[in-house]
């Protein structure tokens, strides 16, 4: 069984756009709504693409702005200017 | 003449320039003399440059985003306080969650700050040094903002003002204190496994995610904003812990047995510490969002398995205690709450028997255990309380020499039997809550014979308020524990009939009428 990579955010206007971007870029994404927070699970590998977030927000976005809204993550992280990737090898 | 403008550096290059390129090897003294601690634990490192930094946060970005988090946090806190936010929580029982949280969590954040400052000095590679330094600053932020957010409640409710005094004296705060004392007196690599892995990955995921989401559900915007603000740093912290584990395993195959022993030990210590967090979720949040059992399944069983499956390629095995923690998830929160209820004179927060609809919720969430083992006990206590015969255990508890929990958890496979282990070391007998704690002791007995256990120390005359003459002929050890703890008696015992309960009802009334 593939392990889930996941990310959770505080629920707000910015993260609404970020979650929409994740859902667009990760066809297997499952969104879990909880009080004040939202969690997204993806089997194996979860990617957040800067360009998709920018389209959703209608402005420039620096992926490090994710720091402001993050609650928790699961998976090994690889962070560049264009992508924020969480993945499990098995 | 045209100026050639070079392209802005990418994130990876910027981060490399800040860490690797600004670091240097010492020449006045050899490196191993400047950084001796990394050699003490037997961990072999051949090339520090192989350390991969997961979050590539440069200083300018770090200060910018942290400052923004603070502004957001204080905007919400100010609004909450200006608006008499404390009266909008579900009911006044909720305040007891804050009392337990205040005593148990901010002091540990401070210990984390101190520990990471030490490890930042001790690590050789520039990558881990920078990451540990940032984590230390984060932990100071958590320590201060948590106290700040609860200080407004302290103006209205009893039992919060002596948390700093009580931290190293109060019996039920000893599990967390001993967790950090154990970690901070280990070497730098074990500290990283203890805090970076066990505390951040296992504990904070449960404390700051479902529990803080629950605080939000109960109308406590102050705890919600401070909890989520802290947790936004924790994602970075757990990544640092995992990177350290991977780094040790990749550097030398001889590191595997040492790392495995630490994973086994600290997973167990983290599990024991979680019993009281789980109890807050199952018993103390008036409006419940998720049971401890459900949180444990998501954040430990699934998320922990993901990690252990991933680490299997290095030869890491699932921690020894894994099966026992799965069995215990259906028991520990009930055993903890019953334990606290039975000691109404010894905690500066209130306890109560859950209302019938709350008992039903517990029956539904714990179908295998609650009706069979715990509901009958709680209903018995309830009848006794109503008959004027409230149960009150006035004796000193017996504590585990390693985790310092009171010995109250059940024998694996037999919920009706209390688990109890002992061993003899240098002619003296020591007691444990479990096989795992006994094994931890036997690995390093000289360390754990020194554990401070107030219930034991009190009988030796070591827990007395200032000015007590322990040689007086009528001296009775432990008779003045309340003064030693500086315990506010108004905050102790039953919630029903308490000053907090009356004040809250009266203030809420005033807030809604003229
Ligand atoms: Fe923290
Ligand atoms: Fe942390
Ligand atoms: Zn123990």
Coordinates of C-alpha atoms and ligand atoms in Angstrom, one line a residue:
Chain A
X1 CA 0.0 0.0 0.0
X2 CA 1.3 3.4 -0.9
X3 CA 1.7 5.8 2.1
X4 CA -0.1 9.1 2.0
X5 CA 1.9 12.3 1.7
X6 CA -0.1 15.1 3.3
X7 CA -0.2 18.8 4.1
X8 CA -2.5 20.7 6.4
X9 CA -3.3 24.4 6.4
X10 CA -5.2 26.9 8.5
X11 CA -8.4 27.7 6.8
X12 CA -8.4 31.1 5.2
X13 CA -8.7 33.0 1.9
X14 CA -5.2 32.2 0.7
X15 CA -5.2 28.5 1.5
X16 CA -8.5 28.2 -0.3
X17 CA -6.6 29.0 -3.5
X18 CA -3.6 26.8 -2.5
X19 CA -5.9 23.8 -1.9
X20 CA -7.6 24.4 -5.3
X21 CA -4.2 24.4 -6.9
X22 CA -3.2 21.1 -5.2
X23 CA -6.5 19.5 -6.3
X24 CA -5.8 20.6 -9.9
X25 CA -2.3 19.3 -9.9
X26 CA -2.8 16.0 -8.0
X27 CA -5.7 14.0 -9.4
X28 CA -5.7 11.6 -6.5
X29 CA -5.9 14.3 -3.8
X30 CA -8.5 13.9 -1.0
X31 CA -9.5 17.0 0.9
X32 CA -10.4 16.6 4.6
X33 CA -12.2 19.5 6.2
X34 CA -11.9 20.0 9.9
X35 CA -12.7 22.9 12.3
X36 CA -10.4 25.8 11.4
X37 CA -8.1 23.6 9.2
X38 CA -8.0 21.7 6.0
X39 CA -5.8 18.7 5.2
X40 CA -5.0 17.2 1.8
X41 CA -3.9 13.6 1.4
X42 CA -2.3 12.3 -1.8
X43 CA -0.9 8.7 -2.1
X44 CA 2.8 8.7 -2.6
X45 CA 3.6 12.2 -3.9
X46 CA 2.0 15.6 -3.4
X47 CA 3.1 18.6 -5.4
X48 CA 2.3 22.3 -5.1
X49 CA 3.2 24.3 -8.2
X50 CA 3.8 28.0 -8.0
X51 CA 2.3 28.8 -11.4
X52 CA -1.0 27.0 -10.5
X53 CA -1.3 28.9 -7.2
X54 CA -0.6 32.1 -9.0
X55 CA -3.4 31.5 -11.4
X56 CA -5.8 30.8 -8.6
X57 CA -4.7 33.8 -6.6
X58 CA -4.4 36.2 -9.5
X59 CA -1.0 37.5 -8.2
X60 CA 2.6 36.6 -7.9
X61 CA 3.2 33.9 -5.2
X62 CA 6.4 32.9 -3.5
X63 CA 6.2 29.2 -2.4
X64 CA 7.8 30.1 0.9
X65 CA 4.7 32.1 1.8
X66 CA 3.3 28.6 2.5
X67 CA 5.1 28.9 5.8
X68 CA 2.5 31.4 7.0
X69 CA -0.4 28.9 6.8
X70 CA 1.2 25.5 7.3
X71 CA 0.0 23.3 10.1
X72 CA 1.8 20.0 9.4
X73 CA 3.2 17.9 6.6
X74 CA 4.1 14.3 6.0
X75 CA 6.7 13.0 3.5
X76 CA 10.2 14.0 2.5
X77 CA 10.3 17.5 1.4
X78 CA 12.0 19.0 -1.7
X79 CA 11.5 22.7 -2.1
X80 CA 12.6 24.9 -5.1
X81 CA 11.4 28.2 -6.5
X82 CA 8.7 26.4 -8.7
X83 CA 7.6 23.4 -6.7
X84 CA 7.1 22.2 -3.2
X85 CA 7.1 18.4 -3.2
X86 CA 6.3 15.9 -0.4
X87 CA 6.9 12.2 -1.1
X88 CA 7.4 8.8 0.4
X89 CA 9.8 6.4 -1.4
X90 CA 7.7 3.3 -0.6
Chain B
X1 CA 27.9 50.7 -22.3
X2 CA 25.3 48.1 -21.3
X3 CA 25.4 46.7 -17.8
X4 CA 25.2 43.0 -17.5
X5 CA 22.6 42.2 -14.9
X6 CA 23.0 38.6 -13.6
X7 CA 19.9 36.6 -13.0
X8 CA 18.7 36.4 -9.4
X9 CA 20.0 33.2 -7.8
X10 CA 17.6 30.3 -7.3
X11 CA 16.4 29.1 -3.9
X12 CA 18.9 26.2 -3.7
X13 CA 21.9 28.4 -4.7
X14 CA 20.9 31.1 -2.2
X15 CA 20.6 28.6 0.6
X16 CA 23.9 26.9 -0.3
X17 CA 25.7 30.3 -0.4
X18 CA 24.4 31.2 3.0
X19 CA 25.2 27.9 4.7
X20 CA 28.1 26.1 3.0
X21 CA 29.9 29.1 1.6
X22 CA 29.8 31.2 4.7
X23 CA 31.1 28.3 6.9
X24 CA 34.8 27.6 7.5
X25 CA 37.0 25.0 9.3
X26 CA 38.8 26.1 12.3
X27 CA 42.6 26.3 12.1
X28 CA 43.8 27.6 15.5
X29 CA 42.3 24.5 17.1
X30 CA 41.5 21.2 15.3
X31 CA 37.8 20.7 14.4
X32 CA 37.4 17.7 16.6
X33 CA 38.5 19.7 19.6
X34 CA 36.1 22.5 18.8
X35 CA 33.2 20.1 18.2
X36 CA 33.9 17.2 20.6
X37 CA 30.2 16.3 21.5
X38 CA 29.4 14.8 18.1
X39 CA 31.8 11.9 18.8
X40 CA 30.6 10.9 22.2
X41 CA 27.6 8.8 21.2
X42 CA 29.3 6.5 18.8
X43 CA 27.7 8.0 15.7
X44 CA 30.1 8.0 12.7
X45 CA 29.9 10.9 10.3
X46 CA 32.3 11.0 7.3
X47 CA 31.0 14.0 5.2
X48 CA 28.9 16.7 6.7
X49 CA 28.3 18.2 3.3
X50 CA 26.0 15.3 2.5
X51 CA 23.4 16.9 4.9
X52 CA 20.5 17.9 2.7
X53 CA 18.5 20.8 4.0
X54 CA 14.8 20.1 3.5
X55 CA 13.5 23.6 4.1
X56 CA 15.8 26.1 2.4
X57 CA 15.0 29.1 4.4
X58 CA 17.5 32.0 4.3
X59 CA 17.7 34.5 7.1
X60 CA 15.8 37.3 5.3
X61 CA 12.9 35.0 4.4
X62 CA 12.9 33.6 7.9
X63 CA 12.6 37.0 9.6
X64 CA 10.1 38.2 7.1
X65 CA 7.7 35.3 7.5
X66 CA 8.1 34.9 11.2
X67 CA 7.3 38.6 11.7
X68 CA 4.2 38.2 9.6
X69 CA 3.1 35.2 11.7
X70 CA 3.5 37.3 14.9
X71 CA 1.5 40.2 13.5
X72 CA -1.3 37.9 12.5
X73 CA -1.2 36.1 15.9
X74 CA -1.4 39.3 17.9
X75 CA -4.1 40.8 15.8
X76 CA -6.3 37.8 16.6
X77 CA -5.3 37.8 20.3
X78 CA -6.1 41.5 20.7
X79 CA -9.4 41.1 19.0
X80 CA -10.3 38.1 21.1
X81 CA -9.4 39.8 24.4
X82 CA -11.0 43.1 23.4
X83 CA -14.2 41.2 22.7
X84 CA -14.3 39.4 26.1
X85 CA -13.5 36.2 24.1
X86 CA -13.1 34.1 27.2
X87 CA -16.9 34.2 27.7
X88 CA -17.5 32.8 24.2
X89 CA -16.0 29.4 24.9
X90 CA -18.4 26.4 25.1
X91 CA -18.5 26.2 28.9
X92 CA -16.2 26.9 31.9
X93 CA -15.0 23.4 32.1
X94 CA -12.9 24.3 29.1
X95 CA -10.6 26.5 31.2
X96 CA -9.2 23.4 32.8
X97 CA -7.7 22.4 29.5
X98 CA -5.8 25.7 29.5
X99 CA -4.6 25.1 33.0
X100 CA -3.2 21.7 32.1
X101 CA -1.7 23.0 28.9
X102 CA -0.1 26.0 30.6
X103 CA 1.7 23.8 33.1
X104 CA 2.8 21.2 30.7
X105 CA 3.6 22.8 27.4
X106 CA 5.3 26.3 27.5
X107 CA 8.0 25.1 30.0
X108 CA 8.8 22.3 27.5
X109 CA 9.0 24.8 24.6
X110 CA 11.6 26.7 26.7
X111 CA 13.6 23.5 27.2
X112 CA 13.4 22.8 23.5
X113 CA 14.8 26.3 22.9
X114 CA 17.7 25.7 25.2
X115 CA 18.4 22.2 23.8
X116 CA 18.5 23.4 20.2
X117 CA 20.8 26.3 21.1
X118 CA 23.2 23.7 22.5
X119 CA 22.9 21.4 19.5
X120 CA 23.4 24.3 17.1
X121 CA 26.7 24.9 18.8
X122 CA 27.7 21.2 18.9
X123 CA 26.9 20.2 15.3
X124 CA 29.8 20.4 12.8
X125 CA 27.9 21.0 9.5
X126 CA 26.7 24.5 8.7
X127 CA 23.3 23.2 7.4
X128 CA 22.2 21.6 10.7
X129 CA 23.7 24.4 12.7
X130 CA 21.6 27.0 10.9
X131 CA 18.4 24.9 11.1
X132 CA 18.9 24.2 14.8
X133 CA 19.5 27.9 15.5
X134 CA 16.3 28.8 13.7
X135 CA 14.4 26.1 15.6
X136 CA 15.7 27.5 18.9
X137 CA 14.4 31.0 18.0
X138 CA 11.1 29.4 17.0
X139 CA 10.8 27.6 20.4
X140 CA 11.4 30.8 22.3
X141 CA 8.6 32.3 20.3
X142 CA 6.3 29.4 21.2
X143 CA 7.2 29.6 24.9
X144 CA 6.4 33.3 25.0
X145 CA 3.3 33.4 22.8
X146 CA 1.7 30.5 24.7
X147 CA 2.1 32.2 28.0
X148 CA 0.9 35.5 26.5
X149 CA -2.2 34.0 25.0
X150 CA -3.2 32.3 28.3
X151 CA -2.4 35.4 30.5
X152 CA -5.7 37.0 29.7
X153 CA -7.5 33.9 31.1
X154 CA -5.4 34.2 34.2
X155 CA -7.1 37.5 35.0
X156 CA -10.4 35.7 35.4
X157 CA -9.8 32.0 36.4
X158 CA -8.1 30.2 39.3
X159 CA -5.0 28.0 39.3
X160 CA -2.9 29.4 36.5
X161 CA -0.5 31.8 38.2
X162 CA 2.0 29.4 39.7
X163 CA 2.7 27.2 36.7
X164 CA 6.4 28.1 36.6
X165 CA 6.9 27.2 40.2
X166 CA 4.9 24.0 39.8
X167 CA 6.7 22.8 36.7
X168 CA 9.5 21.1 38.5
X169 CA 7.5 20.2 41.6
X170 CA 4.0 19.0 40.7
X171 CA 3.7 15.3 40.4
X172 CA 1.7 15.2 37.1
X173 CA 4.0 17.6 35.3
X174 CA 7.0 15.3 35.9
X175 CA 6.4 13.1 32.8
X176 CA 7.1 16.1 30.4
X177 CA 9.9 17.5 32.5
X178 CA 11.7 14.2 32.7
X179 CA 11.2 13.7 28.9
X180 CA 13.1 16.9 28.2
X181 CA 15.7 16.4 31.0
X182 CA 16.5 13.0 29.6
X183 CA 16.8 14.4 26.0
X184 CA 18.9 17.5 26.9
X185 CA 21.4 15.5 29.0
X186 CA 21.9 13.0 26.1
X187 CA 24.3 13.8 23.2
X188 CA 23.4 16.0 20.2
X189 CA 22.3 13.1 18.0
X190 CA 20.1 11.5 20.5
X191 CA 18.5 14.9 21.3
X192 CA 17.7 15.2 17.6
X193 CA 15.9 11.8 17.6
X194 CA 14.2 12.6 20.9
X195 CA 12.9 16.0 20.1
X196 CA 13.1 16.2 16.3
X197 CA 11.5 12.9 15.7
X198 CA 9.6 11.7 18.8
X199 CA 8.4 15.1 20.1
X200 CA 7.8 16.9 16.8
X201 CA 6.7 14.1 14.5
X202 CA 4.6 12.1 17.0
X203 CA 3.6 14.4 19.8
X204 CA 3.1 17.9 18.3
X205 CA 1.1 16.4 15.4
X206 CA -1.5 15.3 18.0
X207 CA -1.2 18.2 20.4
X208 CA -1.3 21.0 17.9
X209 CA -3.4 19.5 15.1
X210 CA -6.6 17.7 16.3
X211 CA -6.3 19.2 19.8
X212 CA -6.0 22.8 18.6
X213 CA -8.6 22.2 16.0
X214 CA -10.8 21.1 18.9
X215 CA -9.9 24.3 20.8
X216 CA -11.2 26.3 17.8
X217 CA -14.3 24.2 17.8
X218 CA -14.8 25.2 21.5
X219 CA -14.6 28.9 20.7
X220 CA -11.1 29.5 22.0
X221 CA -9.6 31.7 19.4
X222 CA -6.6 32.5 21.6
X223 CA -5.5 28.9 21.9
X224 CA -6.3 28.2 18.3
X225 CA -4.2 31.1 16.9
X226 CA -1.3 30.4 19.2
X227 CA -1.4 26.7 18.6
X228 CA -1.6 26.9 14.8
X229 CA 1.1 29.6 14.7
X230 CA 3.4 27.3 16.7
X231 CA 2.5 24.4 14.5
X232 CA 3.4 26.3 11.4
X233 CA 7.0 26.1 12.7
X234 CA 6.7 22.5 13.7
X235 CA 6.4 21.3 10.1
X236 CA 10.0 22.7 9.6
X237 CA 11.1 21.1 12.9
X238 CA 9.9 17.5 12.1
X239 CA 11.5 17.8 8.7
X240 CA 14.8 18.6 10.5
X241 CA 14.4 15.6 12.8
X242 CA 13.7 13.2 9.9
X243 CA 16.7 14.6 7.9
X244 CA 19.0 13.9 10.9
X245 CA 17.8 10.3 11.1
X246 CA 18.3 9.8 7.3
X247 CA 21.7 11.5 7.5
X248 CA 23.0 9.2 10.3
X249 CA 21.8 6.1 8.5
X250 CA 23.4 7.1 5.2
X251 CA 26.7 8.1 6.7
X252 CA 27.7 4.7 8.2
X253 CA 26.0 1.3 8.6
X254 CA 27.4 1.1 12.1
X255 CA 25.0 3.9 13.1
X256 CA 21.9 1.7 12.5
X257 CA 21.8 -0.1 15.9
X258 CA 22.3 3.1 17.8
X259 CA 19.6 4.9 15.9
X260 CA 17.2 2.0 16.2
X261 CA 17.7 1.9 20.0
X262 CA 16.9 5.7 20.1
X263 CA 13.8 5.2 17.9
X264 CA 12.5 2.4 20.2
X265 CA 13.2 4.4 23.3
X266 CA 11.8 7.8 22.3
X267 CA 8.7 6.4 20.5
X268 CA 7.8 4.8 23.8
X269 CA 8.6 7.9 25.9
X270 CA 6.5 10.0 23.5
X271 CA 3.6 7.6 23.8
X272 CA 3.6 7.8 27.6
X273 CA 3.6 11.6 27.4
X274 CA 0.6 11.5 25.2
X275 CA -1.7 9.9 27.7
X276 CA -2.6 13.3 29.2
X277 CA -3.0 15.0 25.8
X278 CA -5.4 12.3 24.8
X279 CA -7.3 12.7 28.0
X280 CA -7.8 16.4 27.2
X281 CA -9.3 15.5 23.8
X282 CA -11.6 12.7 25.2
X283 CA -12.7 14.2 28.5
X284 CA -11.9 17.9 28.8
X285 CA -13.0 19.6 25.6
X286 CA -16.7 20.2 26.1
X287 CA -17.3 20.0 22.4
X288 CA -15.5 17.1 20.9
X289 CA -14.1 16.9 17.4
X290 CA -12.2 13.6 17.2
X291 CA -11.3 10.9 19.7
X292 CA -7.7 10.4 20.8
X293 CA -8.0 6.9 19.3
X294 CA -8.9 8.4 15.9
X295 CA -6.1 11.0 16.1
X296 CA -3.6 8.2 17.1
X297 CA -4.6 6.2 14.0
X298 CA -4.1 9.0 11.6
X299 CA -1.1 10.7 13.1
X300 CA 0.8 7.8 14.5
X301 CA -0.3 4.5 13.0
X302 CA -0.7 5.7 9.4
X303 CA 1.8 8.6 9.4
X304 CA 4.3 6.6 11.6
X305 CA 4.0 3.6 9.3
X306 CA 4.6 5.8 6.3
X307 CA 7.9 6.9 7.9
X308 CA 8.9 3.4 9.1
X309 CA 8.2 1.8 5.7
X310 CA 10.3 4.5 4.1
X311 CA 13.2 4.0 6.6
X312 CA 13.1 0.2 6.1
X313 CA 15.5 0.6 3.2
X314 CA 18.2 1.5 5.7
X315 CA 17.3 -1.5 7.9
X316 CA 15.2 0.4 10.4
X317 CA 12.5 -1.7 12.0
X318 CA 9.1 -0.5 13.4
X319 CA 9.7 0.5 17.1
X320 CA 9.3 -2.4 19.5
X321 CA 6.5 -0.8 21.4
X322 CA 4.3 -0.3 18.2
X323 CA 1.9 -3.2 18.9
X324 CA 1.5 -2.2 22.6
X325 CA 0.7 1.4 21.7
X326 CA -2.1 0.2 19.4
X327 CA -3.6 -1.9 22.1
X328 CA -3.3 0.9 24.6
X329 CA -5.0 3.6 22.5
X330 CA -8.3 2.3 23.6
X331 CA -7.4 2.5 27.3
X332 CA -4.9 5.2 28.3
X333 CA -7.2 8.3 28.2
X334 CA -9.8 6.6 30.4
X335 CA -7.2 5.4 32.9
X336 CA -5.7 8.9 33.0
X337 CA -8.9 10.8 33.6
X338 CA -10.0 8.3 36.3
X339 CA -6.6 8.7 37.9
X340 CA -7.0 12.5 38.0
X341 CA -10.6 12.4 39.2
X342 CA -9.5 10.2 42.1
X343 CA -7.1 12.9 43.3
X344 CA -9.2 16.0 43.9
X345 CA -6.8 17.5 46.4
X346 CA -3.7 17.2 44.4
X347 CA -4.2 19.1 41.1
X348 CA -4.8 22.8 40.4
X349 CA -7.5 22.0 37.9
X350 CA -11.0 20.6 38.2
X351 CA -12.3 17.2 37.3
X352 CA -15.9 15.9 36.7
X353 CA -17.8 12.9 35.7
X354 CA -18.8 13.3 32.0
X355 CA -22.5 14.1 31.4
X356 CA -24.7 11.2 30.1
X357 CA -24.5 12.4 26.4
X358 CA -20.7 12.6 26.8
X359 CA -20.5 9.1 28.2
X360 CA -22.5 8.0 25.1
X361 CA -20.0 9.7 22.8
X362 CA -17.2 7.8 24.6
X363 CA -19.1 4.5 24.3
X364 CA -19.5 5.1 20.5
X365 CA -15.9 6.1 20.0
X366 CA -14.5 3.2 22.1
X367 CA -16.8 0.3 21.4
X368 CA -14.3 -2.3 22.5
X369 CA -13.4 -1.0 25.9
X370 CA -15.5 1.9 27.3
X371 CA -18.7 0.1 28.2
X372 CA -16.9 -3.0 29.4
X373 CA -14.2 -1.4 31.6
X374 CA -14.6 2.3 32.2
X375 CA -18.2 3.5 32.0
X376 CA -19.2 1.3 35.0
X377 CA -16.4 2.9 37.1
X378 CA -17.4 6.5 36.1
X379 CA -21.0 5.8 36.9
X380 CA -20.1 4.3 40.2
X381 CA -18.1 7.4 41.1
X382 CA -21.0 9.5 40.0
X383 CA -23.4 7.7 42.3
X384 CA -21.0 7.9 45.2
X385 CA -20.4 11.7 44.6
X386 CA -24.2 12.3 44.5
X387 CA -24.6 10.3 47.7
X388 CA -22.0 12.7 49.4
X389 CA -19.3 10.1 49.3
X390 CA -16.9 11.6 46.7
X391 CA -13.9 9.3 46.1
X392 CA -10.7 10.9 47.3
X393 CA -7.3 9.1 47.1
X394 CA -5.0 10.9 49.6
X395 CA -2.0 8.6 49.3
X396 CA 1.2 9.4 47.3
X397 CA 1.3 7.7 43.9
X398 CA 4.0 5.3 42.9
X399 CA 5.9 6.5 39.8
X400 CA 7.9 4.9 37.0
X401 CA 11.6 5.5 37.4
X402 CA 11.9 6.3 33.7
X403 CA 8.8 8.1 32.4
X404 CA 7.7 9.2 35.9
X405 CA 4.1 8.5 35.0
X406 CA 2.1 7.3 37.9
X407 CA 1.9 3.5 37.7
X408 CA -1.7 3.1 36.5
X409 CA -1.6 1.5 33.0
X410 CA -2.8 -2.0 32.4
X411 CA -0.9 -5.2 31.8
X412 CA -0.6 -5.8 28.1
X413 CA -3.4 -8.2 27.1
X414 CA -5.2 -7.9 30.5
X415 CA -7.1 -4.6 31.1
X416 CA -8.2 -5.7 34.6
X417 CA -4.6 -6.0 35.8
X418 CA -2.2 -3.1 36.6
X419 CA 1.2 -3.4 34.8
X420 CA 4.1 -3.2 37.2
X421 CA 7.8 -4.1 36.8
X422 CA 10.8 -3.8 39.0
X423 CA 14.5 -4.4 38.9
X424 CA 17.3 -4.3 41.4
X425 CA 20.4 -2.1 40.7
X426 CA 23.3 -1.9 43.2
X427 CA 21.1 -3.3 46.0
X428 CA 18.3 -0.8 45.5
X429 CA 14.9 -1.7 44.0
X430 CA 13.4 0.5 41.1
X431 CA 9.8 0.4 39.8
X432 CA 8.5 0.8 36.2
X433 CA 5.2 1.2 34.4
X434 CA 6.1 -1.2 31.6
X435 CA 8.7 -3.5 30.0
X436 CA 9.8 -0.7 27.7
X437 CA 10.6 1.7 30.6
X438 CA 12.4 -1.2 32.4
X439 CA 14.5 -1.8 29.4
X440 CA 15.4 1.9 29.0
X441 CA 16.5 1.9 32.6
X442 CA 18.6 -1.2 32.2
X443 CA 20.4 0.3 29.2
X444 CA 21.6 3.3 31.2
X445 CA 21.0 2.7 34.9
X446 CA 23.4 5.4 36.2
X447 CA 21.4 8.0 34.4
X448 CA 17.9 6.9 35.6
X449 CA 18.8 6.3 39.3
X450 CA 19.0 10.1 39.5
X451 CA 15.3 10.7 38.3
X452 CA 13.5 13.2 40.6
X453 CA 10.2 11.7 41.7
X454 CA 8.3 14.1 44.0
X455 CA 6.1 11.4 45.5
X456 CA 9.2 9.5 46.6
X457 CA 11.3 12.5 47.5
X458 CA 8.5 13.9 49.7
X459 CA 8.7 10.9 51.9
X460 CA 12.4 11.7 52.3
X461 CA 11.6 15.2 53.5
X462 CA 12.8 16.8 50.3
X463 CA 9.5 18.5 49.2
X464 CA 8.7 21.1 51.9
X465 CA 7.9 24.8 51.7
X466 CA 10.7 27.1 52.8
X467 CA 11.3 27.3 56.6
X468 CA 10.1 23.7 57.4
X469 CA 12.2 22.0 60.1
X470 CA 12.5 18.4 58.9
X471 CA 14.2 17.5 62.2
X472 CA 11.4 18.6 64.5
X473 CA 10.0 15.8 66.5
X474 CA 6.5 16.2 65.2
X475 CA 7.6 16.6 61.6
X476 CA 5.4 14.5 59.1
X477 CA 6.9 14.2 55.6
X478 CA 4.6 15.4 52.8
X479 CA 2.1 16.9 55.2
X480 CA 2.5 20.4 53.7
X481 CA 2.6 19.4 50.0
X482 CA 0.0 22.1 49.1
X483 CA 2.2 24.8 50.4
X484 CA 5.2 23.3 48.6
X485 CA 3.3 23.2 45.3
X486 CA 1.8 26.7 46.0
X487 CA -1.5 25.2 45.0
X488 CA -4.6 27.4 44.8
X489 CA -7.3 25.3 46.5
X490 CA -10.0 27.2 44.7
X491 CA -8.8 25.6 41.5
X492 CA -8.8 22.0 42.8
X493 CA -11.5 19.3 43.2
X494 CA -14.9 19.2 41.6
X495 CA -15.9 21.6 38.8
X496 CA -19.4 21.4 40.1
X497 CA -19.7 24.1 42.7
X498 CA -16.4 25.8 41.9
X499 CA -15.7 29.5 41.8
X500 CA -14.8 29.3 38.1
X501 CA -18.2 27.8 37.4
X502 CA -20.1 30.5 39.3
X503 CA -18.1 33.4 37.9
X504 CA -18.4 32.3 34.3
X505 CA -22.1 31.9 34.6
X506 CA -22.5 35.3 36.2
X507 CA -20.2 37.1 33.7
X508 CA -21.8 35.5 30.7
X509 CA -25.2 36.6 32.1
X510 CA -23.9 40.2 32.5
X511 CA -22.5 40.1 28.9
X512 CA -25.9 39.3 27.4
X513 CA -28.3 41.4 29.6
X514 CA -28.5 45.0 30.7
Ligands
LIG1 FE1 7.6 24.4 19.8
LIG2 FE1 9.1 22.5 17.7
LIG3 ZN1 7.3 4.3 32.5

